[in-house]
Coordinates of C-alpha atoms in Angstrom, one line a residue:
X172 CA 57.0 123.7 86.1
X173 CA 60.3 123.0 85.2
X174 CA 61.5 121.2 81.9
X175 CA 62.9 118.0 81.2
X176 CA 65.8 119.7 79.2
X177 CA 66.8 121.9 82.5
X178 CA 66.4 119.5 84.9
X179 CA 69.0 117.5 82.7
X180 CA 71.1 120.1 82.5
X181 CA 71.3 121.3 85.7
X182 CA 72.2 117.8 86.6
X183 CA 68.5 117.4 88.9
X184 CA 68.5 113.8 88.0
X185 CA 71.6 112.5 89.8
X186 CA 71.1 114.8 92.9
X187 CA 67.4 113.2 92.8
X188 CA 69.3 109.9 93.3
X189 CA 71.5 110.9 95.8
X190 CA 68.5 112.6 97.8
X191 CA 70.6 116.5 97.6
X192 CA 67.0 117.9 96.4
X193 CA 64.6 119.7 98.5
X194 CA 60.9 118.7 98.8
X195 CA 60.2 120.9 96.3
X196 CA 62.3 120.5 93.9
X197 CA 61.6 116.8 94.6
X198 CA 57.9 116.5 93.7
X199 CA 59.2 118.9 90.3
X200 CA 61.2 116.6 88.9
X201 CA 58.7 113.4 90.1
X202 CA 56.3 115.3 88.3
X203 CA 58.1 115.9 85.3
X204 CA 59.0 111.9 85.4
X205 CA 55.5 110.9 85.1
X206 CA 55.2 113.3 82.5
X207 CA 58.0 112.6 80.3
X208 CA 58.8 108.5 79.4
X209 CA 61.9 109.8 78.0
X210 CA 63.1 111.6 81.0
X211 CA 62.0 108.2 83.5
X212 CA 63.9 105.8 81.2
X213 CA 67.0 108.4 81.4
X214 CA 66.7 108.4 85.5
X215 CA 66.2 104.6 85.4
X216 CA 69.3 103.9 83.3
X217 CA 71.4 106.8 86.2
X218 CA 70.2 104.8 89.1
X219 CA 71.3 101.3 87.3
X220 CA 74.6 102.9 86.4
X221 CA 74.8 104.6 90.1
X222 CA 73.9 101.4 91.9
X223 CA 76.6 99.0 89.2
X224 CA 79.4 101.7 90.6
X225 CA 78.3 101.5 94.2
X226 CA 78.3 97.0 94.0
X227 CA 81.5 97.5 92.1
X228 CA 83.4 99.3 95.1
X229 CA 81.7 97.4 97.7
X230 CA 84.1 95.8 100.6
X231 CA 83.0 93.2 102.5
X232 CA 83.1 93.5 106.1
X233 CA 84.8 90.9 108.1
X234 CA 82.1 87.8 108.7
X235 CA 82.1 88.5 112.8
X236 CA 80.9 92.1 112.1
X237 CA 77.2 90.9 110.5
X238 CA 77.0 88.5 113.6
X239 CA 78.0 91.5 116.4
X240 CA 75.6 93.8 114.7
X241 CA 72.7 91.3 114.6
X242 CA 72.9 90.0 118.4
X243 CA 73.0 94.3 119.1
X244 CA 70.0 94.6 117.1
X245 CA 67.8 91.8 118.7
X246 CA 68.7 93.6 121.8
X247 CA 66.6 96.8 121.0
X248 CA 62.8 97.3 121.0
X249 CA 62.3 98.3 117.0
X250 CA 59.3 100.2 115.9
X251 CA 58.2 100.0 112.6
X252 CA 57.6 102.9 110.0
X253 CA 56.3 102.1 107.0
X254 CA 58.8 104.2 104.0
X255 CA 58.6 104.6 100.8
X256 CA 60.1 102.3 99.0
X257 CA 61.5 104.5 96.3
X258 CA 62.6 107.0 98.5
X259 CA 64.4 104.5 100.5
X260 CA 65.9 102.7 97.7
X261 CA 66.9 105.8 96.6
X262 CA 68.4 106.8 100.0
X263 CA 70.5 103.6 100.1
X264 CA 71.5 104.7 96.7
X265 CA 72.5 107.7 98.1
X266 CA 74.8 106.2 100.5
X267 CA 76.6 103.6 98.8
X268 CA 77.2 106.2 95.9
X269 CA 78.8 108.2 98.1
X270 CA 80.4 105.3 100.2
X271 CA 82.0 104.5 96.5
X272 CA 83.2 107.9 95.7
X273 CA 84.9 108.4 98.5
X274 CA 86.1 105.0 98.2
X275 CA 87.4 106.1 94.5
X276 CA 88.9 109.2 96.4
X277 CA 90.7 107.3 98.8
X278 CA 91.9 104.9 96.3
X279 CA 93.2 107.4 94.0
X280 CA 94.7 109.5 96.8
X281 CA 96.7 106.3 98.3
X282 CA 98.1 105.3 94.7
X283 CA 99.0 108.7 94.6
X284 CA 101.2 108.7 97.4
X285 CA 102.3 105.6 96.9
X286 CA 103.1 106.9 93.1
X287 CA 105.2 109.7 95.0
X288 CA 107.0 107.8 98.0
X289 CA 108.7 105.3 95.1
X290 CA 109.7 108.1 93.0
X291 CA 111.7 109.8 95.9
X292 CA 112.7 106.2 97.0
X293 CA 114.2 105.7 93.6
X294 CA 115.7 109.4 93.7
X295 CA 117.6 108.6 97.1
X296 CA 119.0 105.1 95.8
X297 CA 120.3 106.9 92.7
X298 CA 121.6 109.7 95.0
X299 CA 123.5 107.4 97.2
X300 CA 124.8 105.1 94.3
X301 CA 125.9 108.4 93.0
X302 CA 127.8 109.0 96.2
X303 CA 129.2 105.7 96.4
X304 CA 130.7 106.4 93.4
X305 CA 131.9 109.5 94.4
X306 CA 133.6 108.0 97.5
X307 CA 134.8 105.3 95.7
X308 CA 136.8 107.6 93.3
X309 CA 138.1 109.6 95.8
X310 CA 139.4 106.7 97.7
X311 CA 140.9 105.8 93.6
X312 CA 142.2 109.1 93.8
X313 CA 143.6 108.7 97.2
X314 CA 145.5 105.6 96.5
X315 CA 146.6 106.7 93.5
X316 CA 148.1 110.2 94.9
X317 CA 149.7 108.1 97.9
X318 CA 151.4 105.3 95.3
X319 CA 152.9 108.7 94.0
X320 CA 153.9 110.3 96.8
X321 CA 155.6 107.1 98.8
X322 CA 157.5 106.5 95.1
X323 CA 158.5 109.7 95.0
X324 CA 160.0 110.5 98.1
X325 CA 161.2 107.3 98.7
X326 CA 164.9 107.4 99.9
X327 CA 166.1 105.1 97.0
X328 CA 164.7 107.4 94.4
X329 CA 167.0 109.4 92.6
X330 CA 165.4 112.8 91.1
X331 CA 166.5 113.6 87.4
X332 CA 165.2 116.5 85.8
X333 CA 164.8 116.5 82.1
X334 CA 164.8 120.1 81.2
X335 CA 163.9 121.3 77.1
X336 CA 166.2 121.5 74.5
X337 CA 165.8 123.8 71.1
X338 CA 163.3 121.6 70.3
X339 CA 161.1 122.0 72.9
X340 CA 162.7 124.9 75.6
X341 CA 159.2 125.0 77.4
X342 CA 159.6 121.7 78.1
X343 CA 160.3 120.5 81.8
X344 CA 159.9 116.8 83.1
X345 CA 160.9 115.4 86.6
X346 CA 162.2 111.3 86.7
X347 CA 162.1 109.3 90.1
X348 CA 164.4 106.2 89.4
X349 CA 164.8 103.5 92.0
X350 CA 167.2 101.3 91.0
X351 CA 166.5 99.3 94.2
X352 CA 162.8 99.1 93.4
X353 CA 163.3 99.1 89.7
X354 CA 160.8 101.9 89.2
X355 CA 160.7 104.5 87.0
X356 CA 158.2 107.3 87.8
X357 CA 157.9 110.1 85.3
X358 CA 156.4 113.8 86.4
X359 CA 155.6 114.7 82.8
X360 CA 153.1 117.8 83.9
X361 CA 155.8 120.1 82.3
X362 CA 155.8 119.0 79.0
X363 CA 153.8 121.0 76.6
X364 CA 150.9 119.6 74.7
X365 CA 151.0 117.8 71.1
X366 CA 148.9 117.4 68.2
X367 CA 146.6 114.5 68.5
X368 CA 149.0 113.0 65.8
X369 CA 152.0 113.3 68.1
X370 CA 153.1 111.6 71.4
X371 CA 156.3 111.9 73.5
X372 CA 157.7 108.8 73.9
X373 CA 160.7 107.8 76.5
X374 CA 164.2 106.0 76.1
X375 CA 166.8 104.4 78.2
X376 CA 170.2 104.5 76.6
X377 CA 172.1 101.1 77.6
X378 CA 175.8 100.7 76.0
X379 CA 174.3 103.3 72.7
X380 CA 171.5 101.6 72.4
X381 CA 168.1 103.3 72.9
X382 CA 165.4 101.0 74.5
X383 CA 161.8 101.7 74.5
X384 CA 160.3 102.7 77.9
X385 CA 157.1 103.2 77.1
X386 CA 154.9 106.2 75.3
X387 CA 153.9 109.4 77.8
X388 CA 149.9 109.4 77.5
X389 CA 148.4 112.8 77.2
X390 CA 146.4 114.5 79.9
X391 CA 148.4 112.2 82.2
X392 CA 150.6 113.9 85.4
X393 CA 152.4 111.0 86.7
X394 CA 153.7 107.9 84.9
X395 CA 155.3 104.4 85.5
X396 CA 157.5 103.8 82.7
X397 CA 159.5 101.5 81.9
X398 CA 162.5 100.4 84.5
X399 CA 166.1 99.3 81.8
X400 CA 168.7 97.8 83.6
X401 CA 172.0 99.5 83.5
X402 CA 170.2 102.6 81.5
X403 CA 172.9 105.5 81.2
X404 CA 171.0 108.0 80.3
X405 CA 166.6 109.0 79.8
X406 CA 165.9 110.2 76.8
X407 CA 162.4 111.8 75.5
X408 CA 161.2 112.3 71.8
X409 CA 158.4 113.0 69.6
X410 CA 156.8 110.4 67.6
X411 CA 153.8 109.5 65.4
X412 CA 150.9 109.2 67.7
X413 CA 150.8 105.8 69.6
X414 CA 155.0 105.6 69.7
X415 CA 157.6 103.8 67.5
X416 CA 159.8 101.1 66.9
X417 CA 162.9 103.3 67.4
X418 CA 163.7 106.9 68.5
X419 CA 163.5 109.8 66.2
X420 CA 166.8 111.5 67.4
X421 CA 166.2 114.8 65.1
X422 CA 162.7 115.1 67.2
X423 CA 164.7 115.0 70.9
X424 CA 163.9 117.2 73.1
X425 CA 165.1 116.3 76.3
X426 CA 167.8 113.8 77.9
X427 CA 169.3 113.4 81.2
X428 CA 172.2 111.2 82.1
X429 CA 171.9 109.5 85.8
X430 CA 175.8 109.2 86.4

């Protein structure tokens, strides 16, 4: 005979309920029920929890299915068979248990995928804002590159080239001026790199004058600067970081004259 303690832990109790028990083993633990109260409250309290879960996770069927099911039902001779009412309880049990399990499976499985198909939905959209960004700075780039190219090979501009003095004899800079366009478009790829401290800055001489036109950004290939009417001459110094208010001749390092 088997004892109340092993048929607990072997888990006999809930497979009793959901009728996975052989005859046998059946009338063993039945036996061991009417023998220990403890044991039948236990099994009483299972089956109230199993049959809770199983109402729980019920799902109505549609109202016309109760209706089509009677009227096939009336159709068909029916012989009785007296059960066993706890066995059949139990047998219903059985089912709807099961029905709500694999209800809880299904359940879990769906918000799973669901779970899953949002996440890559939300990886795509961040991939293609990602590309749009990426197509809508190469078509920056592109307009940009082809602003430079039409300015400088346009036939009004005139190419000056702004080579390094002792100051600065690595230095090399390349000026487009249009006088018909007013541009100026600076090429300042050439000209070494500063302290952070430091910027070039460039002048247009007009009568011995020098005019501001504009401080040469770092990390920066090609400029618009500053167009001076009847400049003579570009000029390019170094100053405090952020440019000045006038020209630090002793820190020139390159000047061209357009005539």
């Amino acid at each position: 005979m088997m004892e109340s303690k092993e048929i607990r832990e072997q888990g006999w109790l809930e497979r009793y309920l959901l009728g996975e028990l052989s005859e046998e083993e059946v009338r063993a633990v039945e036996d061991a029920l009417r023998k220990d109260p403890q044991l039948k409250m236990d099994m009483d309290q299972l089956e109230a929890d199993l049959e809770k879960m199983a109402f729980e996770n019920a799902i109505d069927p549609p109202s016309h299915v109760k209706s089509q099911l009677m009227d096939q039902v009336s159709k068909v001779n029916v012989t009785t068979i007296p059960l066993n009412e706890n066995r059949n309880n139990r047998a219903y049990l059985a089912i709807a248990a099961s029905l709500a399990l694999l209800f809880g499976i299904s359940s879990f499985w769906l918000f799973s995928k669901v779970n899953s198909m949002e996440e890559d939905l939300q990886l795509v959209q961040e991939e293609n804002a990602q590309l749009q960004d990426n197509v809508l700075e190469l078509q920056s780039d592109l307009a940009e590159t082809t602003q430079w190219y039409e300015a400088v090979n346009d036939p009004g501009a005139i190419k000056l080239i702004l080579a390094g003095n002792t100051n600065s004899p690595n230095a090399l800079a390349i000026s487009y001026v249009n006088h018909d366009k007013k541009s100026v478009v600076l090429d300042a790829k050439g000209l070494p790199r500063l302290a952070e401290d430091k910027d070039y800055q460039m002048w247009a001489d007009v009568d011995g004058v020098m005019i501001d036109m504009g401080v040469i950004p770092k990390d920066t290939e090609m400029i618009a600067m500053t167009y001076i009417e009847r400049m003579e001459s570009l000029n390019i110094t170094i100053e405090p970081a952020g440019g000045n208010d006038h020209p630090t001749v002793e820190n020139l390092i390159s000047n061209v004259y357009l005539n």
